[in-house]
């Protein structure tokens, strides 16, 4: 764990306790089986908003607690552990965009409603199935935005879209007549939608400088890394627990040295992953110039490590991990989605090298 | 094995057979059937043959070419291996498939029964397998006996001319559609391997209950099967009491060969759109025509090379078998490498397609991509069932490399 | 630990200390010495100090800043950890090095003796370590006791006021140059761990013979050391008889920390020409300025990322230690990751330079490249000595993950 | 093993027996310690020539046995097992060039002398430390060749050079006044030299078509793969043997499951390596059009596998493997040289993909 303030430690512990007790994986399973139109656990989201989590990035002046990314990461990590299905990560990414790029009027209009949990917001970039912030065709003319966006997280329920057009980021209200949505059912049973903007009223986020888009997508990636960290931690821990209970050939699986060494190596990767992910949060909160490097480091390592852990979770559980009754399938399905979102490991390694001039 | 002498007689017997096969196929396999291979339904679900498919199935069954090298006396084709290869070639040319090709009876149980069954048992059970009239399922794994299969507990109590069977099996492939089950049961609780017996159980017997297991891929090809006071005649015991482990292991060898090394699975690896073409489509190319994502491109190259090396190894195994030098050491690696290639392909498909490669159902996805998502998940079983990769590595270390038991 | 109260007194005590350190360095470290760090010769071979180097060594020894946090009563610097960091920063600014920094006495034996030694032993042995007057070597491994150190056999027989020692040690670092040896010996053959005792042996004693071992890198930093009827006074026993294993393990912890996590080794990873620059030089770049060999470039990226994640983990470990939460779980991975990074760097250097990276000696090679070849080979030991990677993985599995012993 | 003819089987078995009995690793050690000017074991080379191995690729009309690459590979594999230091691989590569590209007169002039062992020949391509057949600056003018070549295998003793110039391959006699050599001491203690051609008399190999250079370097790479296969096999077998004798914690190392699984995985890679390497020989002998793909497959897999096996040989031997007294160091040193020669694994993967159009 990074060095947390007392306040951050309390927040993290509260989130951990809440996730374990109020939002265990059974809650995700119930949401999946119930398949509500919004594709998230609305009671859990309600509870999170009441605890103030939707306002972690929101300045106090606008009704939030302004605790920064280390705090947000600590919370999202706990939610990732139990696969809690709420729009906190998506809303936070959109919130970061408004905080960084919004005018005072825009902030005043939206941030209080976000902090209270009234409005679910989401960041809308891609027009294809792979992360490509350099390939934006959506355009704005006369304050009207047009374009089709793919696989928008929480797109089924978002009340506010922060949308990338060719010339910058724009705010579009979810209830605008020019907005239409089509659900995309992915393997992770979470909300993803194709969102079409057909002359929707759009307000530009004019502050934040030329690299606003990069700043925002880096923050979205970092939030994703937090969820991935929690998932990897939980998948690993569950696997380790299982090995300590399953007997084969008269011995506990945990006593087989070949499995011990695989687990030890995975643990090693997990520790490096935690360092990289927490390093990204810290870089963001410190306003360091190397946020892009720090985020690419985190997302690349998080991607590879969660990939490994989610595969090993199934392999080491054997047949039982292959059944829908077990949770292992949930972890691997969600893993691939998060590995892909906001740039996969290859994408971030490529950027890391380019930033380093090689 | 008794091959047909009249076919071997001509100067170029294989070419004569080729003509025969071609003529028979022309007469029995309508060109309209091409591309309508539903043979996997024999494994994956209830049959739903069209009249044309049913006729083709009957023709193959009557001719015995569903199992071309099995003896004629039990309804098999009676062909030599060379002839069987010719038949396969000719069938491939016209797009004909083997309607019984993937069944448990053909792949696993039949060869084992031919080796260990009594004459009566062969007469009774082999012909329906040849004609695809009955489905078999495998009663091996139990909740507490996975990789360590020999720790199985389902008990068959001696009751004179029959056994009374009680216990539970799991991972019963196609149990919900099966007519019969070949099962390993315990007849002696005081011994581990020597207490196991090989029984044939009618799935319609009173006391048999089947509960499908839903997999992470959404399908339910396996079942939990519960046996409560099920009567099984002793005539349905294969081999002597306590010899079931030997017979059961032999059957697993047939399974392993069909999983890892089967010609069909290797050729399947080469079929379909190459990953490189798909990657070009989804990702585009750089100025030199290379897949624009360099790291992914390297992964694809490695994967393609792995496939080629696997195919060359498969050929080497076959050559060794042909030259009568017996199974080569290379055989032992086939299952693990086959599993890794299959799973790597699925993971690469996701990496190539991005979010479009993670579709579950509904609008907005290629049909191929949706299938590949399910295949990705279901494919994780390939390194678990039929002897997990870990078990295979134990076997390689101990039997091939002569390393000691770790206990 | 008794820190110096007069230094802690001022309002900003650290800044006051910074001034003190800076002044002292200005007076004692001549700018001419910059870049002439020969401290590793204390480990790697006989000393060959210039008069200026010798003067600097004496100054550091007299001041006790060779071991800044050791107690003043034994000649140490008596600084707080915070002050020691300031000193390190100030030394780095002027390019000053610690002449005793890499010695066995400073890194491993001294800290252990401070913890377990008697007052007399500390008074006798610590000051010469502080001043770098005597070299220590480690008598742990034996031909039959490598990873399983506790199976060591070298025997010390009780002979009243002394022991008679017989046996063989191996992998004695710098044994050919050492004055003293701290050794684990067996005093009881009936017990394994409890039969081990920690002894200090004078290398000039009759019966001690040293034979350098030539390594694959061509150097001979280790020896085989033979002990024949060597007399060791009981006053040279550290701790009670049979307690040597506890003391010896504690010493290994110091070794591990210095191997894997030491601040110096992490900073060394960042020093030198970055691999990316070297690769550009040897291989050239493509139209977009990227290293032309795409696969190698990806390996370099992964390596650079591994280094960063390692450095971040190191920081995390230090923060945890500072915040008094004790050694974190992350500590346990440091040695293995440090070894992998070091070895990977060496392999990548070869891949970048091609044949020019495999030079052994003579004409036609960069001096750096020749050094790197030797370093590549010698570096293979990093995952073997001080607890092999396999042992580390056992420890992680058992102590951190709570997995059972496999026996 | 590939399917060998009876003749090939006899040849392989003879080579294996000879290497084990007449040229074990102790012979290599003696050569290294003795450090003769030619940097190879001249008695062993003499014996090989007498057994006709120098003529394996030479047509019968020119004094050879013309048995092809499957045969040559079977022999070189056996020599690789014991690190036999003779110029057979280098000479064979040069021989292949003359057979493919030489005129009848050139063949008649050189092949009989090669087949008899009188002339050591070598293939000379690179002008830098990495394989780069597309970057040849050496040039021929008026029948005189000029250029400097680096790391020429057996360059210290070769009596005939087959040299790449910008416009093709040329024969240059070793005793030409325009040839000078400078020994390069590499870690493998074998012969490598810088060879400078300063207006040396050169005769072009004019047959064999436009891709002669590629055909020849592919054959050189295939020969190298054979040596690598033997080395990997021997390194693996020695490691396996060691694990069966070394006791730690009261158990043989071979009884530790973590090591068993590492060995099993390495064995798996070795089997794939054998298939790929033998596949390349067969493609060459069959004159198949996909020789480049087959060779790149072999060299890439051979490189990765030998790299792994040579590292694991040291790691699994522990301290003893780090000493010069043990043979493990010889294997790892030679491994890296062969991995690098005629294109490393990256080079061959790159070519494999380009040949496949991606």
mmCIF file with all atom_site columns, C-alpha atoms in Angstrom, chain B residues 276 280 288-291 297-298 300-302 304-306 308-310 312-313 315-316 319-320 329-330 332-333 336-337 340 389-391 393-394 396-398 400-407, chain D residues 1-3 236 240 243-244 251-252 254-257 259-261 263-265 267-269 271-272 274-276 278-279 282 288 290 293 296-297 300-301 304 348-350 352-354 357-358:
data_model
loop_
_atom_site.group_PDB
_atom_site.id
_atom_site.type_symbol
_atom_site.label_atom_id
_atom_site.label_alt_id
_atom_site.label_comp_id
_atom_site.label_asym_id
_atom_site.label_entity_id
_atom_site.label_seq_id
_atom_site.pdbx_PDB_ins_code
_atom_site.Cartn_x
_atom_site.Cartn_y
_atom_site.Cartn_z
_atom_site.occupancy
_atom_site.B_iso_or_equiv
_atom_site.pdbx_formal_charge
_atom_site.auth_seq_id
_atom_site.auth_comp_id
_atom_site.auth_asym_id
_atom_site.auth_atom_id
_atom_site.pdbx_PDB_model_num
ATOM 1  C CA . UNK B 1 276 ? -2.703 -12.282 -39.582 1.00 0.00 ? 276 UNK B CA 1
ATOM 2  C CA . UNK B 1 280 ? -4.750 -6.523  -40.771 1.00 0.00 ? 280 UNK B CA 1
ATOM 3  C CA . UNK B 1 288 ? 5.663  -1.494  -45.087 1.00 0.00 ? 288 UNK B CA 1
ATOM 4  C CA . UNK B 1 289 ? 2.455  -3.516  -45.049 1.00 0.00 ? 289 UNK B CA 1
ATOM 5  C CA . UNK B 1 290 ? 3.022  -4.943  -41.589 1.00 0.00 ? 290 UNK B CA 1
ATOM 6  C CA . UNK B 1 291 ? 0.286  -5.275  -38.971 1.00 0.00 ? 291 UNK B CA 1
ATOM 7  C CA . UNK B 1 297 ? 2.249  -8.942  -34.731 1.00 0.00 ? 297 UNK B CA 1
ATOM 8  C CA . UNK B 1 298 ? 5.114  -10.656 -32.933 1.00 0.00 ? 298 UNK B CA 1
ATOM 9  C CA . UNK B 1 300 ? 0.883  -13.739 -34.066 1.00 0.00 ? 300 UNK B CA 1
ATOM 10 C CA . UNK B 1 301 ? 4.176  -14.798 -35.628 1.00 0.00 ? 301 UNK B CA 1
ATOM 11 C CA . UNK B 1 302 ? 5.052  -16.831 -32.563 1.00 0.00 ? 302 UNK B CA 1
ATOM 12 C CA . UNK B 1 304 ? 1.883  -19.279 -36.334 1.00 0.00 ? 304 UNK B CA 1
ATOM 13 C CA . UNK B 1 305 ? 5.303  -20.782 -35.723 1.00 0.00 ? 305 UNK B CA 1
ATOM 14 C CA . UNK B 1 306 ? 3.964  -22.780 -32.802 1.00 0.00 ? 306 UNK B CA 1
ATOM 15 C CA . UNK B 1 308 ? 3.808  -25.192 -37.708 1.00 0.00 ? 308 UNK B CA 1
ATOM 16 C CA . UNK B 1 309 ? 6.133  -26.806 -35.213 1.00 0.00 ? 309 UNK B CA 1
ATOM 17 C CA . UNK B 1 310 ? 3.158  -28.648 -33.768 1.00 0.00 ? 310 UNK B CA 1
ATOM 18 C CA . UNK B 1 312 ? 5.654  -31.040 -37.919 1.00 0.00 ? 312 UNK B CA 1
ATOM 19 C CA . UNK B 1 313 ? 5.725  -32.843 -34.580 1.00 0.00 ? 313 UNK B CA 1
ATOM 20 C CA . UNK B 1 315 ? 3.860  -35.700 -38.630 1.00 0.00 ? 315 UNK B CA 1
ATOM 21 C CA . UNK B 1 316 ? 6.901  -37.004 -36.798 1.00 0.00 ? 316 UNK B CA 1
ATOM 22 C CA . UNK B 1 319 ? 5.960  -41.379 -39.078 1.00 0.00 ? 319 UNK B CA 1
ATOM 23 C CA . UNK B 1 320 ? 7.307  -43.053 -35.957 1.00 0.00 ? 320 UNK B CA 1
ATOM 24 C CA . UNK B 1 329 ? 8.573  -39.418 -26.843 1.00 0.00 ? 329 UNK B CA 1
ATOM 25 C CA . UNK B 1 330 ? 7.051  -36.607 -28.847 1.00 0.00 ? 330 UNK B CA 1
ATOM 26 C CA . UNK B 1 332 ? 3.610  -37.082 -24.717 1.00 0.00 ? 332 UNK B CA 1
ATOM 27 C CA . UNK B 1 333 ? 3.776  -33.386 -25.488 1.00 0.00 ? 333 UNK B CA 1
ATOM 28 C CA . UNK B 1 336 ? -0.257 -29.749 -23.832 1.00 0.00 ? 336 UNK B CA 1
ATOM 29 C CA . UNK B 1 337 ? 0.922  -28.099 -27.022 1.00 0.00 ? 337 UNK B CA 1
ATOM 30 C CA . UNK B 1 340 ? -1.765 -24.045 -25.631 1.00 0.00 ? 340 UNK B CA 1
ATOM 31 C CA . UNK B 1 389 ? -1.562 -29.959 -18.237 1.00 0.00 ? 389 UNK B CA 1
ATOM 32 C CA . UNK B 1 390 ? -0.145 -30.440 -14.754 1.00 0.00 ? 390 UNK B CA 1
ATOM 33 C CA . UNK B 1 391 ? -0.833 -34.168 -14.907 1.00 0.00 ? 391 UNK B CA 1
ATOM 34 C CA . UNK B 1 393 ? 3.828  -32.601 -17.017 1.00 0.00 ? 393 UNK B CA 1
ATOM 35 C CA . UNK B 1 394 ? 3.985  -35.099 -14.160 1.00 0.00 ? 394 UNK B CA 1
ATOM 36 C CA . UNK B 1 396 ? 6.482  -36.431 -18.914 1.00 0.00 ? 396 UNK B CA 1
ATOM 37 C CA . UNK B 1 397 ? 8.772  -35.895 -15.938 1.00 0.00 ? 397 UNK B CA 1
ATOM 38 C CA . UNK B 1 398 ? 8.272  -39.348 -14.518 1.00 0.00 ? 398 UNK B CA 1
ATOM 39 C CA . UNK B 1 400 ? 9.849  -39.923 -20.162 1.00 0.00 ? 400 UNK B CA 1
ATOM 40 C CA . UNK B 1 401 ? 12.489 -38.145 -18.126 1.00 0.00 ? 401 UNK B CA 1
ATOM 41 C CA . UNK B 1 402 ? 12.679 -40.757 -15.382 1.00 0.00 ? 402 UNK B CA 1
ATOM 42 C CA . UNK B 1 403 ? 12.420 -38.204 -12.602 1.00 0.00 ? 403 UNK B CA 1
ATOM 43 C CA . UNK B 1 404 ? 11.368 -39.560 -9.241  1.00 0.00 ? 404 UNK B CA 1
ATOM 44 C CA . UNK B 1 405 ? 8.028  -39.335 -7.609  1.00 0.00 ? 405 UNK B CA 1
ATOM 45 C CA . UNK B 1 406 ? 7.960  -36.257 -5.451  1.00 0.00 ? 406 UNK B CA 1
ATOM 46 C CA . UNK B 1 407 ? 6.534  -38.016 -2.446  1.00 0.00 ? 407 UNK B CA 1
ATOM 47 C CA . UNK D 2 1   ? 13.922 -38.358 -35.501 1.00 0.00 ? 1   UNK D CA 1
ATOM 48 C CA . UNK D 2 2   ? 12.859 -37.803 -39.039 1.00 0.00 ? 2   UNK D CA 1
ATOM 49 C CA . UNK D 2 3   ? 12.497 -40.841 -41.203 1.00 0.00 ? 3   UNK D CA 1
ATOM 50 C CA . UNK D 2 236 ? 19.080 -30.936 -21.228 1.00 0.00 ? 236 UNK D CA 1
ATOM 51 C CA . UNK D 2 240 ? 18.366 -34.168 -16.077 1.00 0.00 ? 240 UNK D CA 1
ATOM 52 C CA . UNK D 2 243 ? 19.046 -33.621 -10.890 1.00 0.00 ? 243 UNK D CA 1
ATOM 53 C CA . UNK D 2 244 ? 18.989 -37.370 -10.362 1.00 0.00 ? 244 UNK D CA 1
ATOM 54 C CA . UNK D 2 251 ? 15.777 -35.541 -1.375  1.00 0.00 ? 251 UNK D CA 1
ATOM 55 C CA . UNK D 2 252 ? 17.077 -35.884 -4.879  1.00 0.00 ? 252 UNK D CA 1
ATOM 56 C CA . UNK D 2 254 ? 14.715 -34.730 -9.423  1.00 0.00 ? 254 UNK D CA 1
ATOM 57 C CA . UNK D 2 255 ? 11.968 -35.428 -6.876  1.00 0.00 ? 255 UNK D CA 1
ATOM 58 C CA . UNK D 2 256 ? 10.997 -31.753 -6.541  1.00 0.00 ? 256 UNK D CA 1
ATOM 59 C CA . UNK D 2 257 ? 7.842  -31.191 -8.514  1.00 0.00 ? 257 UNK D CA 1
ATOM 60 C CA . UNK D 2 259 ? 11.794 -28.779 -11.110 1.00 0.00 ? 259 UNK D CA 1
ATOM 61 C CA . UNK D 2 260 ? 9.950  -31.695 -12.701 1.00 0.00 ? 260 UNK D CA 1
ATOM 62 C CA . UNK D 2 261 ? 7.489  -29.357 -14.350 1.00 0.00 ? 261 UNK D CA 1
ATOM 63 C CA . UNK D 2 263 ? 11.995 -29.992 -17.076 1.00 0.00 ? 263 UNK D CA 1
ATOM 64 C CA . UNK D 2 264 ? 8.765  -31.279 -18.634 1.00 0.00 ? 264 UNK D CA 1
ATOM 65 C CA . UNK D 2 265 ? 8.105  -27.916 -20.237 1.00 0.00 ? 265 UNK D CA 1
ATOM 66 C CA . UNK D 2 267 ? 11.314 -31.193 -22.931 1.00 0.00 ? 267 UNK D CA 1
ATOM 67 C CA . UNK D 2 268 ? 8.183  -30.033 -24.722 1.00 0.00 ? 268 UNK D CA 1
ATOM 68 C CA . UNK D 2 269 ? 10.067 -27.143 -26.311 1.00 0.00 ? 269 UNK D CA 1
ATOM 69 C CA . UNK D 2 271 ? 10.535 -31.779 -29.106 1.00 0.00 ? 271 UNK D CA 1
ATOM 70 C CA . UNK D 2 272 ? 9.096  -28.863 -31.055 1.00 0.00 ? 272 UNK D CA 1
ATOM 71 C CA . UNK D 2 274 ? 13.581 -31.051 -33.190 1.00 0.00 ? 274 UNK D CA 1
ATOM 72 C CA . UNK D 2 275 ? 10.540 -31.092 -35.441 1.00 0.00 ? 275 UNK D CA 1
ATOM 73 C CA . UNK D 2 276 ? 11.265 -27.609 -36.746 1.00 0.00 ? 276 UNK D CA 1
ATOM 74 C CA . UNK D 2 278 ? 14.462 -31.558 -39.056 1.00 0.00 ? 278 UNK D CA 1
ATOM 75 C CA . UNK D 2 279 ? 11.684 -29.965 -41.059 1.00 0.00 ? 279 UNK D CA 1
ATOM 76 C CA . UNK D 2 282 ? 13.815 -32.020 -45.266 1.00 0.00 ? 282 UNK D CA 1
ATOM 77 C CA . UNK D 2 288 ? 10.659 -27.217 -51.654 1.00 0.00 ? 288 UNK D CA 1
ATOM 78 C CA . UNK D 2 290 ? 9.211  -22.863 -48.701 1.00 0.00 ? 290 UNK D CA 1
ATOM 79 C CA . UNK D 2 293 ? 9.933  -20.264 -44.113 1.00 0.00 ? 293 UNK D CA 1
ATOM 80 C CA . UNK D 2 296 ? 13.245 -19.234 -40.307 1.00 0.00 ? 296 UNK D CA 1
ATOM 81 C CA . UNK D 2 297 ? 10.924 -21.449 -38.305 1.00 0.00 ? 297 UNK D CA 1
ATOM 82 C CA . UNK D 2 300 ? 13.781 -18.906 -34.449 1.00 0.00 ? 300 UNK D CA 1
ATOM 83 C CA . UNK D 2 301 ? 12.645 -21.866 -32.391 1.00 0.00 ? 301 UNK D CA 1
ATOM 84 C CA . UNK D 2 304 ? 14.673 -19.480 -28.187 1.00 0.00 ? 304 UNK D CA 1
ATOM 85 C CA . UNK D 2 348 ? 13.871 -14.902 -38.494 1.00 0.00 ? 348 UNK D CA 1
ATOM 86 C CA . UNK D 2 349 ? 10.465 -14.165 -37.029 1.00 0.00 ? 349 UNK D CA 1
ATOM 87 C CA . UNK D 2 350 ? 10.464 -10.882 -38.893 1.00 0.00 ? 350 UNK D CA 1
ATOM 88 C CA . UNK D 2 352 ? 8.754  -15.358 -41.523 1.00 0.00 ? 352 UNK D CA 1
ATOM 89 C CA . UNK D 2 353 ? 6.013  -12.755 -41.197 1.00 0.00 ? 353 UNK D CA 1
ATOM 90 C CA . UNK D 2 354 ? 7.118  -10.801 -44.251 1.00 0.00 ? 354 UNK D CA 1
ATOM 91 C CA . UNK D 2 357 ? 2.578  -11.088 -46.140 1.00 0.00 ? 357 UNK D CA 1
ATOM 92 C CA . UNK D 2 358 ? 1.966  -9.608  -42.697 1.00 0.00 ? 358 UNK D CA 1
#
